[in-house]
């Protein structure tokens, strides 16, 4: 019987795949947008996008060497939080920045999981509402209807993401418990509850 990966190992593998995938996608989107922004004179926006892309690529390049990915995932999610907030408040390119915040906020939650992701979601929605409905001169001039739609879409989308993540975690926990129970039964004698031949062989290897 092959070795079963622990829940932490499976979750780390999932996060590695997410980080690497985001780094690859970022090269195709953040890179060109960053360069285009600089060429159009939006130096600050272009620099932020390229800098963020560089950080993610550097992490993705070394992600296989990292055993504990939760701190790295939290760090990347924090950067995603800042990037999404930056695009939302300043409007990106002619107010289109708000649309890019949706996939960024989704990835922010996917990386940290439902428990930590819930706090990220609550903080993100709260800060977004403060900036959009507050009287801040640096915030892009969205219309009142547009602001409401942005918040409503963000709440709906992130709530669905959190719910799907909770379901995924719950399903995996149930499967993991059943797997452990079956493995225990296979390795112990049903009458004496001591290790059988298969269990002894496994403990010695």
JSON list of C-alpha atoms in Angstrom, two decimals:
[
{"chain": "A", "resi": 1, "resn": "UNK", "atom": "CA", "xyz": [0.00, 0.00, 0.00]},
{"chain": "A", "resi": 2, "resn": "UNK", "atom": "CA", "xyz": [1.45, 3.41, -1.00]},
{"chain": "A", "resi": 3, "resn": "UNK", "atom": "CA", "xyz": [2.06, 6.17, 1.43]},
{"chain": "A", "resi": 4, "resn": "UNK", "atom": "CA", "xyz": [-0.90, 8.50, 1.97]},
{"chain": "A", "resi": 5, "resn": "UNK", "atom": "CA", "xyz": [-0.12, 12.20, 1.91]},
{"chain": "A", "resi": 6, "resn": "UNK", "atom": "CA", "xyz": [-1.24, 14.15, 4.95]},
{"chain": "A", "resi": 7, "resn": "UNK", "atom": "CA", "xyz": [-3.79, 16.95, 4.65]},
{"chain": "A", "resi": 8, "resn": "UNK", "atom": "CA", "xyz": [-1.00, 19.50, 5.15]},
{"chain": "A", "resi": 9, "resn": "UNK", "atom": "CA", "xyz": [1.06, 18.01, 2.32]},
{"chain": "A", "resi": 10, "resn": "UNK", "atom": "CA", "xyz": [-1.92, 18.01, -0.03]},
{"chain": "A", "resi": 11, "resn": "UNK", "atom": "CA", "xyz": [-2.80, 21.59, 0.88]},
{"chain": "A", "resi": 12, "resn": "UNK", "atom": "CA", "xyz": [0.81, 22.71, 0.39]},
{"chain": "A", "resi": 13, "resn": "UNK", "atom": "CA", "xyz": [0.86, 21.06, -3.04]},
{"chain": "A", "resi": 14, "resn": "UNK", "atom": "CA", "xyz": [-2.35, 22.88, -3.96]},
{"chain": "A", "resi": 15, "resn": "UNK", "atom": "CA", "xyz": [-0.89, 26.21, -2.86]},
{"chain": "A", "resi": 16, "resn": "UNK", "atom": "CA", "xyz": [2.31, 25.57, -4.83]},
{"chain": "A", "resi": 17, "resn": "UNK", "atom": "CA", "xyz": [0.21, 24.98, -7.94]},
{"chain": "A", "resi": 18, "resn": "UNK", "atom": "CA", "xyz": [-1.80, 28.16, -7.32]},
{"chain": "A", "resi": 19, "resn": "UNK", "atom": "CA", "xyz": [1.33, 30.28, -6.83]},
{"chain": "A", "resi": 20, "resn": "UNK", "atom": "CA", "xyz": [3.06, 28.87, -9.92]},
{"chain": "A", "resi": 21, "resn": "UNK", "atom": "CA", "xyz": [-0.09, 29.25, -12.04]},
{"chain": "A", "resi": 22, "resn": "UNK", "atom": "CA", "xyz": [-0.55, 32.83, -10.88]},
{"chain": "A", "resi": 23, "resn": "UNK", "atom": "CA", "xyz": [3.09, 33.62, -11.66]},
{"chain": "A", "resi": 24, "resn": "UNK", "atom": "CA", "xyz": [2.68, 32.28, -15.22]},
{"chain": "A", "resi": 25, "resn": "UNK", "atom": "CA", "xyz": [-0.61, 34.13, -15.76]},
{"chain": "A", "resi": 26, "resn": "UNK", "atom": "CA", "xyz": [0.91, 37.25, -14.21]},
{"chain": "A", "resi": 27, "resn": "UNK", "atom": "CA", "xyz": [3.67, 37.23, -16.81]},
{"chain": "A", "resi": 28, "resn": "UNK", "atom": "CA", "xyz": [1.04, 37.44, -19.57]},
{"chain": "A", "resi": 29, "resn": "UNK", "atom": "CA", "xyz": [-1.17, 40.07, -17.93]},
{"chain": "A", "resi": 30, "resn": "UNK", "atom": "CA", "xyz": [0.67, 42.10, -15.28]},
{"chain": "A", "resi": 31, "resn": "UNK", "atom": "CA", "xyz": [3.84, 42.38, -17.38]},
{"chain": "A", "resi": 32, "resn": "UNK", "atom": "CA", "xyz": [2.26, 43.82, -20.56]},
{"chain": "A", "resi": 33, "resn": "UNK", "atom": "CA", "xyz": [-0.12, 46.04, -18.56]},
{"chain": "A", "resi": 34, "resn": "UNK", "atom": "CA", "xyz": [2.78, 47.32, -16.47]},
{"chain": "A", "resi": 35, "resn": "UNK", "atom": "CA", "xyz": [4.90, 48.13, -19.52]},
{"chain": "A", "resi": 36, "resn": "UNK", "atom": "CA", "xyz": [1.93, 49.69, -21.34]},
{"chain": "A", "resi": 37, "resn": "UNK", "atom": "CA", "xyz": [1.14, 51.85, -18.31]},
{"chain": "A", "resi": 38, "resn": "UNK", "atom": "CA", "xyz": [4.71, 53.15, -18.19]},
{"chain": "A", "resi": 39, "resn": "UNK", "atom": "CA", "xyz": [4.67, 53.88, -21.94]},
{"chain": "A", "resi": 40, "resn": "UNK", "atom": "CA", "xyz": [1.44, 55.86, -21.48]},
{"chain": "A", "resi": 41, "resn": "UNK", "atom": "CA", "xyz": [2.99, 57.93, -18.71]},
{"chain": "A", "resi": 42, "resn": "UNK", "atom": "CA", "xyz": [1.37, 56.12, -15.77]},
{"chain": "A", "resi": 43, "resn": "UNK", "atom": "CA", "xyz": [4.76, 55.45, -14.20]},
{"chain": "A", "resi": 44, "resn": "UNK", "atom": "CA", "xyz": [3.50, 54.70, -10.70]},
{"chain": "A", "resi": 45, "resn": "UNK", "atom": "CA", "xyz": [0.87, 52.17, -11.81]},
{"chain": "A", "resi": 46, "resn": "UNK", "atom": "CA", "xyz": [3.28, 50.43, -14.19]},
{"chain": "A", "resi": 47, "resn": "UNK", "atom": "CA", "xyz": [5.99, 50.23, -11.52]},
{"chain": "A", "resi": 48, "resn": "UNK", "atom": "CA", "xyz": [3.58, 48.74, -8.97]},
{"chain": "A", "resi": 49, "resn": "UNK", "atom": "CA", "xyz": [2.37, 46.08, -11.42]},
{"chain": "A", "resi": 50, "resn": "UNK", "atom": "CA", "xyz": [5.89, 45.10, -12.52]},
{"chain": "A", "resi": 51, "resn": "UNK", "atom": "CA", "xyz": [7.20, 45.06, -8.96]},
{"chain": "A", "resi": 52, "resn": "UNK", "atom": "CA", "xyz": [4.36, 42.83, -7.82]},
{"chain": "A", "resi": 53, "resn": "UNK", "atom": "CA", "xyz": [4.92, 40.51, -10.79]},
{"chain": "A", "resi": 54, "resn": "UNK", "atom": "CA", "xyz": [8.61, 40.27, -9.89]},
{"chain": "A", "resi": 55, "resn": "UNK", "atom": "CA", "xyz": [7.84, 39.34, -6.27]},
{"chain": "A", "resi": 56, "resn": "UNK", "atom": "CA", "xyz": [5.41, 36.58, -7.28]},
{"chain": "A", "resi": 57, "resn": "UNK", "atom": "CA", "xyz": [7.82, 35.16, -9.88]},
{"chain": "A", "resi": 58, "resn": "UNK", "atom": "CA", "xyz": [10.64, 35.10, -7.32]},
{"chain": "A", "resi": 59, "resn": "UNK", "atom": "CA", "xyz": [8.44, 33.24, -4.82]},
{"chain": "A", "resi": 60, "resn": "UNK", "atom": "CA", "xyz": [7.16, 30.81, -7.48]},
{"chain": "A", "resi": 61, "resn": "UNK", "atom": "CA", "xyz": [10.74, 30.09, -8.57]},
{"chain": "A", "resi": 62, "resn": "UNK", "atom": "CA", "xyz": [11.65, 28.93, -5.06]},
{"chain": "A", "resi": 63, "resn": "UNK", "atom": "CA", "xyz": [8.27, 27.56, -3.94]},
{"chain": "A", "resi": 64, "resn": "UNK", "atom": "CA", "xyz": [9.29, 23.89, -4.27]},
{"chain": "A", "resi": 65, "resn": "UNK", "atom": "CA", "xyz": [12.03, 24.43, -1.69]},
{"chain": "A", "resi": 66, "resn": "UNK", "atom": "CA", "xyz": [9.58, 25.76, 0.92]},
{"chain": "A", "resi": 67, "resn": "UNK", "atom": "CA", "xyz": [7.94, 23.25, 3.28]},
{"chain": "A", "resi": 68, "resn": "UNK", "atom": "CA", "xyz": [5.51, 25.53, 5.17]},
{"chain": "A", "resi": 69, "resn": "UNK", "atom": "CA", "xyz": [3.53, 27.50, 2.62]},
{"chain": "A", "resi": 70, "resn": "UNK", "atom": "CA", "xyz": [0.89, 29.08, 4.88]},
{"chain": "A", "resi": 71, "resn": "UNK", "atom": "CA", "xyz": [3.11, 32.06, 5.85]},
{"chain": "A", "resi": 72, "resn": "UNK", "atom": "CA", "xyz": [4.09, 32.56, 2.19]},
{"chain": "A", "resi": 73, "resn": "UNK", "atom": "CA", "xyz": [0.44, 32.28, 1.12]},
{"chain": "A", "resi": 74, "resn": "UNK", "atom": "CA", "xyz": [-0.59, 34.84, 3.74]},
{"chain": "A", "resi": 75, "resn": "UNK", "atom": "CA", "xyz": [2.18, 37.17, 2.56]},
{"chain": "A", "resi": 76, "resn": "UNK", "atom": "CA", "xyz": [1.10, 36.89, -1.09]},
{"chain": "A", "resi": 77, "resn": "UNK", "atom": "CA", "xyz": [-2.55, 37.35, -0.12]},
{"chain": "A", "resi": 78, "resn": "UNK", "atom": "CA", "xyz": [-1.59, 40.51, 1.77]},
{"chain": "A", "resi": 79, "resn": "UNK", "atom": "CA", "xyz": [0.12, 41.83, -1.36]},
{"chain": "A", "resi": 80, "resn": "UNK", "atom": "CA", "xyz": [-2.93, 40.87, -3.42]},
{"chain": "A", "resi": 81, "resn": "UNK", "atom": "CA", "xyz": [-5.08, 42.78, -0.92]},
{"chain": "A", "resi": 82, "resn": "UNK", "atom": "CA", "xyz": [-2.96, 45.91, -1.41]},
{"chain": "A", "resi": 83, "resn": "UNK", "atom": "CA", "xyz": [-2.88, 45.49, -5.21]},
{"chain": "A", "resi": 84, "resn": "UNK", "atom": "CA", "xyz": [-6.67, 45.04, -5.44]},
{"chain": "A", "resi": 85, "resn": "UNK", "atom": "CA", "xyz": [-7.24, 48.04, -3.19]},
{"chain": "A", "resi": 86, "resn": "UNK", "atom": "CA", "xyz": [-4.80, 50.11, -5.27]},
{"chain": "A", "resi": 87, "resn": "UNK", "atom": "CA", "xyz": [-6.60, 49.23, -8.52]},
{"chain": "A", "resi": 88, "resn": "UNK", "atom": "CA", "xyz": [-10.01, 49.86, -6.95]},
{"chain": "A", "resi": 89, "resn": "UNK", "atom": "CA", "xyz": [-9.27, 53.21, -5.39]},
{"chain": "A", "resi": 90, "resn": "UNK", "atom": "CA", "xyz": [-7.20, 54.72, -8.21]},
{"chain": "A", "resi": 91, "resn": "UNK", "atom": "CA", "xyz": [-9.29, 53.17, -10.97]},
{"chain": "A", "resi": 92, "resn": "UNK", "atom": "CA", "xyz": [-6.44, 51.60, -12.91]},
{"chain": "A", "resi": 93, "resn": "UNK", "atom": "CA", "xyz": [-6.73, 52.58, -16.58]},
{"chain": "A", "resi": 94, "resn": "UNK", "atom": "CA", "xyz": [-9.81, 54.78, -17.04]},
{"chain": "A", "resi": 95, "resn": "UNK", "atom": "CA", "xyz": [-11.75, 53.14, -14.24]},
{"chain": "A", "resi": 96, "resn": "UNK", "atom": "CA", "xyz": [-11.24, 49.53, -15.40]},
{"chain": "A", "resi": 97, "resn": "UNK", "atom": "CA", "xyz": [-9.13, 48.68, -12.35]},
{"chain": "A", "resi": 98, "resn": "UNK", "atom": "CA", "xyz": [-12.26, 47.70, -10.40]},
{"chain": "A", "resi": 99, "resn": "UNK", "atom": "CA", "xyz": [-12.93, 44.79, -12.77]},
{"chain": "A", "resi": 100, "resn": "UNK", "atom": "CA", "xyz": [-9.46, 43.33, -12.17]},
{"chain": "A", "resi": 101, "resn": "UNK", "atom": "CA", "xyz": [-10.02, 43.32, -8.43]},
{"chain": "A", "resi": 102, "resn": "UNK", "atom": "CA", "xyz": [-12.49, 40.42, -8.67]},
{"chain": "A", "resi": 103, "resn": "UNK", "atom": "CA", "xyz": [-10.04, 37.68, -9.77]},
{"chain": "A", "resi": 104, "resn": "UNK", "atom": "CA", "xyz": [-7.33, 39.16, -7.53]},
{"chain": "A", "resi": 105, "resn": "UNK", "atom": "CA", "xyz": [-9.61, 39.03, -4.47]},
{"chain": "A", "resi": 106, "resn": "UNK", "atom": "CA", "xyz": [-10.66, 35.47, -5.35]},
{"chain": "A", "resi": 107, "resn": "UNK", "atom": "CA", "xyz": [-7.04, 34.31, -5.52]},
{"chain": "A", "resi": 108, "resn": "UNK", "atom": "CA", "xyz": [-6.38, 36.10, -2.22]},
{"chain": "A", "resi": 109, "resn": "UNK", "atom": "CA", "xyz": [-8.89, 33.78, -0.52]},
{"chain": "A", "resi": 110, "resn": "UNK", "atom": "CA", "xyz": [-7.94, 30.63, -2.44]},
{"chain": "A", "resi": 111, "resn": "UNK", "atom": "CA", "xyz": [-4.35, 30.97, -1.24]},
{"chain": "A", "resi": 112, "resn": "UNK", "atom": "CA", "xyz": [-5.09, 31.14, 2.48]},
{"chain": "A", "resi": 113, "resn": "UNK", "atom": "CA", "xyz": [-8.16, 28.90, 2.70]},
{"chain": "A", "resi": 114, "resn": "UNK", "atom": "CA", "xyz": [-11.60, 29.59, 4.17]},
{"chain": "A", "resi": 115, "resn": "UNK", "atom": "CA", "xyz": [-10.66, 30.34, 7.80]},
{"chain": "A", "resi": 116, "resn": "UNK", "atom": "CA", "xyz": [-8.06, 33.05, 7.18]},
{"chain": "A", "resi": 117, "resn": "UNK", "atom": "CA", "xyz": [-9.80, 33.94, 3.92]},
{"chain": "A", "resi": 118, "resn": "UNK", "atom": "CA", "xyz": [-12.95, 34.93, 5.80]},
{"chain": "A", "resi": 119, "resn": "UNK", "atom": "CA", "xyz": [-11.01, 37.64, 7.66]},
{"chain": "A", "resi": 120, "resn": "UNK", "atom": "CA", "xyz": [-9.36, 38.80, 4.44]},
{"chain": "A", "resi": 121, "resn": "UNK", "atom": "CA", "xyz": [-12.80, 39.00, 2.81]},
{"chain": "A", "resi": 122, "resn": "UNK", "atom": "CA", "xyz": [-14.35, 40.95, 5.69]},
{"chain": "A", "resi": 123, "resn": "UNK", "atom": "CA", "xyz": [-11.42, 43.38, 5.81]},
{"chain": "A", "resi": 124, "resn": "UNK", "atom": "CA", "xyz": [-11.41, 43.82, 2.04]},
{"chain": "A", "resi": 125, "resn": "UNK", "atom": "CA", "xyz": [-15.13, 44.57, 1.82]},
{"chain": "A", "resi": 126, "resn": "UNK", "atom": "CA", "xyz": [-14.99, 46.95, 4.80]},
{"chain": "A", "resi": 127, "resn": "UNK", "atom": "CA", "xyz": [-11.98, 48.90, 3.50]},
{"chain": "A", "resi": 128, "resn": "UNK", "atom": "CA", "xyz": [-13.48, 49.01, -0.01]},
{"chain": "A", "resi": 129, "resn": "UNK", "atom": "CA", "xyz": [-16.70, 50.53, 1.34]},
{"chain": "A", "resi": 130, "resn": "UNK", "atom": "CA", "xyz": [-14.79, 53.09, 3.39]},
{"chain": "A", "resi": 131, "resn": "UNK", "atom": "CA", "xyz": [-12.77, 54.25, 0.36]},
{"chain": "A", "resi": 132, "resn": "UNK", "atom": "CA", "xyz": [-15.60, 54.14, -2.17]},
{"chain": "A", "resi": 133, "resn": "UNK", "atom": "CA", "xyz": [-18.22, 55.88, -0.06]},
{"chain": "A", "resi": 134, "resn": "UNK", "atom": "CA", "xyz": [-15.87, 58.12, 1.89]},
{"chain": "A", "resi": 135, "resn": "UNK", "atom": "CA", "xyz": [-14.83, 61.58, 0.80]},
{"chain": "A", "resi": 136, "resn": "UNK", "atom": "CA", "xyz": [-11.30, 60.87, -0.45]},
{"chain": "A", "resi": 137, "resn": "UNK", "atom": "CA", "xyz": [-9.82, 63.00, -3.21]},
{"chain": "A", "resi": 138, "resn": "UNK", "atom": "CA", "xyz": [-7.50, 60.24, -4.51]},
{"chain": "A", "resi": 139, "resn": "UNK", "atom": "CA", "xyz": [-10.30, 57.72, -5.15]},
{"chain": "A", "resi": 140, "resn": "UNK", "atom": "CA", "xyz": [-11.43, 57.37, -8.78]},
{"chain": "A", "resi": 141, "resn": "UNK", "atom": "CA", "xyz": [-14.71, 59.17, -9.50]},
{"chain": "A", "resi": 142, "resn": "UNK", "atom": "CA", "xyz": [-17.05, 56.20, -9.89]},
{"chain": "A", "resi": 143, "resn": "UNK", "atom": "CA", "xyz": [-20.75, 56.95, -10.17]},
{"chain": "A", "resi": 144, "resn": "UNK", "atom": "CA", "xyz": [-22.93, 56.16, -7.14]},
{"chain": "A", "resi": 145, "resn": "UNK", "atom": "CA", "xyz": [-24.60, 53.26, -8.98]},
{"chain": "A", "resi": 146, "resn": "UNK", "atom": "CA", "xyz": [-21.20, 51.89, -10.04]},
{"chain": "A", "resi": 147, "resn": "UNK", "atom": "CA", "xyz": [-19.96, 51.93, -6.45]},
{"chain": "A", "resi": 148, "resn": "UNK", "atom": "CA", "xyz": [-22.98, 49.95, -5.25]},
{"chain": "A", "resi": 149, "resn": "UNK", "atom": "CA", "xyz": [-22.52, 47.42, -8.07]},
{"chain": "A", "resi": 150, "resn": "UNK", "atom": "CA", "xyz": [-18.83, 46.99, -7.25]},
{"chain": "A", "resi": 151, "resn": "UNK", "atom": "CA", "xyz": [-19.57, 46.27, -3.57]},
{"chain": "A", "resi": 152, "resn": "UNK", "atom": "CA", "xyz": [-22.54, 44.01, -4.35]},
{"chain": "A", "resi": 153, "resn": "UNK", "atom": "CA", "xyz": [-20.54, 42.01, -6.91]},
{"chain": "A", "resi": 154, "resn": "UNK", "atom": "CA", "xyz": [-17.57, 41.72, -4.53]},
{"chain": "A", "resi": 155, "resn": "UNK", "atom": "CA", "xyz": [-19.72, 40.49, -1.63]},
{"chain": "A", "resi": 156, "resn": "UNK", "atom": "CA", "xyz": [-21.55, 37.97, -3.83]},
{"chain": "A", "resi": 157, "resn": "UNK", "atom": "CA", "xyz": [-18.41, 36.63, -5.47]},
{"chain": "A", "resi": 158, "resn": "UNK", "atom": "CA", "xyz": [-16.30, 36.34, -2.33]},
{"chain": "A", "resi": 159, "resn": "UNK", "atom": "CA", "xyz": [-19.17, 34.78, -0.37]},
{"chain": "A", "resi": 160, "resn": "UNK", "atom": "CA", "xyz": [-19.43, 32.07, -3.03]},
{"chain": "A", "resi": 161, "resn": "UNK", "atom": "CA", "xyz": [-15.66, 31.53, -2.91]},
{"chain": "A", "resi": 162, "resn": "UNK", "atom": "CA", "xyz": [-15.67, 31.20, 0.89]},
{"chain": "A", "resi": 163, "resn": "UNK", "atom": "CA", "xyz": [-18.64, 28.80, 0.76]},
{"chain": "A", "resi": 164, "resn": "UNK", "atom": "CA", "xyz": [-16.99, 26.61, -1.88]},
{"chain": "A", "resi": 165, "resn": "UNK", "atom": "CA", "xyz": [-13.76, 26.54, 0.13]},
{"chain": "A", "resi": 166, "resn": "UNK", "atom": "CA", "xyz": [-15.63, 25.48, 3.31]},
{"chain": "A", "resi": 167, "resn": "UNK", "atom": "CA", "xyz": [-17.36, 22.71, 1.36]},
{"chain": "A", "resi": 168, "resn": "UNK", "atom": "CA", "xyz": [-14.04, 21.56, -0.09]},
{"chain": "A", "resi": 169, "resn": "UNK", "atom": "CA", "xyz": [-12.41, 21.50, 3.35]},
{"chain": "A", "resi": 170, "resn": "UNK", "atom": "CA", "xyz": [-15.39, 19.67, 4.87]},
{"chain": "A", "resi": 171, "resn": "UNK", "atom": "CA", "xyz": [-15.45, 17.07, 2.11]},
{"chain": "A", "resi": 172, "resn": "UNK", "atom": "CA", "xyz": [-11.73, 16.49, 2.36]},
{"chain": "A", "resi": 173, "resn": "UNK", "atom": "CA", "xyz": [-11.90, 16.13, 6.16]},
{"chain": "A", "resi": 174, "resn": "UNK", "atom": "CA", "xyz": [-14.62, 13.49, 5.86]},
{"chain": "A", "resi": 175, "resn": "UNK", "atom": "CA", "xyz": [-12.66, 11.56, 3.22]},
{"chain": "A", "resi": 176, "resn": "UNK", "atom": "CA", "xyz": [-9.47, 11.83, 5.29]},
{"chain": "A", "resi": 177, "resn": "UNK", "atom": "CA", "xyz": [-11.21, 10.45, 8.39]},
{"chain": "A", "resi": 178, "resn": "UNK", "atom": "CA", "xyz": [-12.62, 7.51, 6.45]},
{"chain": "A", "resi": 179, "resn": "UNK", "atom": "CA", "xyz": [-9.20, 6.82, 4.92]},
{"chain": "A", "resi": 180, "resn": "UNK", "atom": "CA", "xyz": [-7.55, 6.83, 8.34]},
{"chain": "A", "resi": 181, "resn": "UNK", "atom": "CA", "xyz": [-10.21, 4.47, 9.70]},
{"chain": "A", "resi": 182, "resn": "UNK", "atom": "CA", "xyz": [-9.73, 2.03, 6.82]},
{"chain": "A", "resi": 183, "resn": "UNK", "atom": "CA", "xyz": [-5.96, 2.19, 7.19]},
{"chain": "A", "resi": 184, "resn": "UNK", "atom": "CA", "xyz": [-6.26, 1.48, 10.92]},
{"chain": "A", "resi": 185, "resn": "UNK", "atom": "CA", "xyz": [-8.50, -1.52, 10.27]},
{"chain": "A", "resi": 186, "resn": "UNK", "atom": "CA", "xyz": [-6.07, -2.85, 7.67]},
{"chain": "A", "resi": 187, "resn": "UNK", "atom": "CA", "xyz": [-3.13, -2.62, 10.08]},
{"chain": "A", "resi": 188, "resn": "UNK", "atom": "CA", "xyz": [-4.71, -3.98, 13.29]},
{"chain": "A", "resi": 189, "resn": "UNK", "atom": "CA", "xyz": [-6.37, -7.20, 14.34]},
{"chain": "A", "resi": 190, "resn": "UNK", "atom": "CA", "xyz": [-10.12, -6.72, 14.76]},
{"chain": "A", "resi": 191, "resn": "UNK", "atom": "CA", "xyz": [-10.28, -8.87, 17.93]},
{"chain": "A", "resi": 192, "resn": "UNK", "atom": "CA", "xyz": [-7.14, -7.87, 19.85]},
{"chain": "A", "resi": 193, "resn": "UNK", "atom": "CA", "xyz": [-6.74, -4.37, 18.38]},
{"chain": "A", "resi": 194, "resn": "UNK", "atom": "CA", "xyz": [-2.97, -4.89, 18.10]},
{"chain": "A", "resi": 195, "resn": "UNK", "atom": "CA", "xyz": [-0.85, -4.55, 14.99]},
{"chain": "A", "resi": 196, "resn": "UNK", "atom": "CA", "xyz": [-1.18, -7.43, 12.53]},
{"chain": "A", "resi": 197, "resn": "UNK", "atom": "CA", "xyz": [1.54, -8.64, 10.16]},
{"chain": "A", "resi": 198, "resn": "UNK", "atom": "CA", "xyz": [0.83, -5.86, 7.66]},
{"chain": "A", "resi": 199, "resn": "UNK", "atom": "CA", "xyz": [0.89, -3.23, 10.40]},
{"chain": "A", "resi": 200, "resn": "UNK", "atom": "CA", "xyz": [4.17, -4.55, 11.83]},
{"chain": "A", "resi": 201, "resn": "UNK", "atom": "CA", "xyz": [5.77, -4.49, 8.39]},
{"chain": "A", "resi": 202, "resn": "UNK", "atom": "CA", "xyz": [4.63, -0.92, 7.89]},
{"chain": "A", "resi": 203, "resn": "UNK", "atom": "CA", "xyz": [5.96, 0.21, 11.28]},
{"chain": "A", "resi": 204, "resn": "UNK", "atom": "CA", "xyz": [9.38, -1.35, 10.59]},
{"chain": "A", "resi": 205, "resn": "UNK", "atom": "CA", "xyz": [9.82, 0.27, 7.15]}
]
